[in-house]
Amino acid sequence: MPLQSKFPDLGLTIFSRMSALAAETGAINLSQGFPDFACDAALLNGVNAALQAGHNQYAPMPGLPLLRQAIAHKFEASAGLLVDPEREITITAGATQALYTAIGTVLRAGDEAIILEPAYDSYAPAIVAQGAVPVRVSLAPPHFAVDWQAVAAAVTPRTRLIIVNNPNNPATSIFSRADLDALAGIAEQHDLLVLSDEVYEHLVFDGQQHSSVLSHPQLRPRSFAVYSFGKTFHATGWKVGYCVAAPALMAEFRKLHQYLVFSVSTPMQHALAAHLQLAASWQGLAVFYQQKRDHLAAGLQAAGFTLLPSAATYFQLVDYSAIRPDLGELAFAEWLTREHGVASIPVSAFYADGRDHHIVRFCFAKQQQTLDAAISRLAGLR
Ligand code: PMP
Ligand code: GLN
């Protein structure tokens, strides 16, 4: 074959693999992160209405003005943030495309981008695809706190970008104001750009608050922030998200965006714009998911797992050392899927060196009956 793989080290993602294993074995799938309940009926009706109204041709390249305005209103209402819908927001095909486009906009061959591990799986391949180099700084369980001195020490003359994920999947941790200050200090000192993946912005628990890079005066002009309607509206299959950045950055982002996807599904944008105007559509998510977290966490603890703190996202990490200390994370996740009928994600998949902490990730974005069924299967571990 004349094609020499550009990505010889990449295989199927851990999410695809574990979901396939769950389907093959009939296991309850708490691995890949997606809700198993319906999205709001009003949202679905909105899609139908948009289709019937004939909104079936190309949307404007940066996204439907109505949707961008609704997003700007939401930023103001939820966080007091002023964002210009004309020049600072672009609708993307999910957060994944926003991330890829931002990375492609910033990085040239030979540049370095700092990522914090455990890192969401799409960052490093997108960096490598530009001929650039991911430089990894690792965070350790159970709190996965960022050692900002280690981040500063990882900066070289070739560093262009720092990628952060706040709230963090899979760490389930969030940044404090002090974290943002530290990030801003490093970015300013070395004149770096920041890409902040904030798809879980509304899934923050125990009364804590999400702090966006967009709320930080020093980070605001040098950051791209990325969001996903998949998380906020329980519709991961729609693949609609958005990127926010200062006008000069967004103008560059759009140059690449227009040749990657040009524009994003028109009827979906109409439906999302209408739905977003209802304040209730994005409020209450934290309470809704916190209940699910607490329910699954109690079941996992009763089954013999040691819980790690879950401050945010729709994931719960657990240490399984008390159950099968002999198995590595991938082997444990496969064993649990095959033998006990519940699928999870090994956290080692988020570290380039595959380091093993005996921790797996369960997704609690599930109906009560799904969580109950998983808990009852796991009770058999005792
Ligand atoms: N970033 C993180 C941290 C995620 O967990 C996910 C998806 N679960 C994405 C990005 C991708 O979002 P989307 O499905 O909108 O592409
Ligand atoms: N982000 C989802 C997760 O963390 C998976 C998305 C995907 O399968 N690429 O589970």
Coordinates of N, CA, C and O and ligand atoms in Angstrom, one line a residue, residues 13 15-16 31-34 96 120-121 169 200 231 239 314-315 345 350 361, ligand 2:
T13 N -10.5 4.8 19.5 CA -10.5 5.4 20.9 C -11.0 4.4 21.9 O -11.7 3.5 21.6
F15 N -13.1 4.9 24.0 CA -14.6 5.0 24.1 C -15.3 4.1 23.1 O -16.2 3.4 23.5
S16 N -14.8 4.1 21.9 CA -15.4 3.2 20.9 C -15.1 1.8 21.3 O -16.0 0.9 21.1
S31 N -19.4 3.3 30.2 CA -18.1 3.7 29.8 C -18.1 5.0 29.0 O -17.9 6.1 29.7
Q32 N -18.4 5.0 27.7 CA -18.4 6.2 26.9 C -19.4 7.2 27.5 O -20.5 6.8 27.9
G33 N -19.1 8.5 27.6 CA -20.0 9.5 28.2 C -21.1 9.9 27.3 O -20.9 10.7 26.4
F34 N -22.3 9.4 27.6 CA -23.5 10.0 26.9 C -24.7 9.6 27.7 O -24.7 8.6 28.3
T96 N -15.4 18.8 19.5 CA -14.2 18.2 18.9 C -13.7 19.0 17.7 O -12.5 19.2 17.6
Y120 N -8.0 14.6 27.9 CA -9.1 14.1 26.9 C -8.4 13.7 25.6 O -7.4 14.3 25.2
D121 N -8.9 12.6 25.0 CA -8.1 11.9 24.0 C -7.9 12.6 22.7 O -7.0 12.2 22.0
N169 N -12.4 16.2 32.3 CA -12.7 14.8 32.0 C -11.4 14.1 31.7 O -10.7 14.5 30.8
Y200 N -18.0 20.9 30.1 CA -18.8 20.5 31.3 C -19.1 21.7 32.2 O -19.3 21.6 33.4
K231 N -23.5 18.1 25.7 CA -23.4 18.0 27.2 C -24.6 18.7 27.8 O -25.3 18.2 28.7
K239 N -23.7 16.7 17.7 CA -22.4 17.2 17.3 C -22.6 18.7 16.9 O -22.2 19.1 15.8
Y314 N -19.9 14.4 34.3 CA -20.9 13.4 34.6 C -20.2 12.0 34.8 O -20.7 11.0 34.4
F315 N -19.0 12.1 35.4 CA -18.2 10.9 35.7 C -17.9 10.8 37.2 O -17.7 11.7 37.9
I345 N -14.3 3.0 31.9 CA -13.2 3.4 31.1 C -11.9 3.4 32.0 O -11.9 4.0 33.1
F350 N -5.9 7.9 29.4 CA -5.8 9.4 29.2 C -4.3 9.8 29.5 O -4.1 11.0 29.6
R361 N -13.3 4.9 35.3 CA -14.3 5.9 35.3 C -15.6 5.4 34.9 O -15.8 4.6 33.9
Ligands
GLN2 N1 -16.3 12.5 25.5 C1 -16.9 11.2 25.7 C2 -16.3 10.6 27.0 O1 -15.4 11.1 27.6 C3 -16.6 10.3 24.6 C4 -16.7 10.9 23.2 C5 -16.2 9.9 22.2 O2 -16.5 8.8 22.2 N2 -15.3 10.4 21.4 O3 -16.7 9.5 27.3

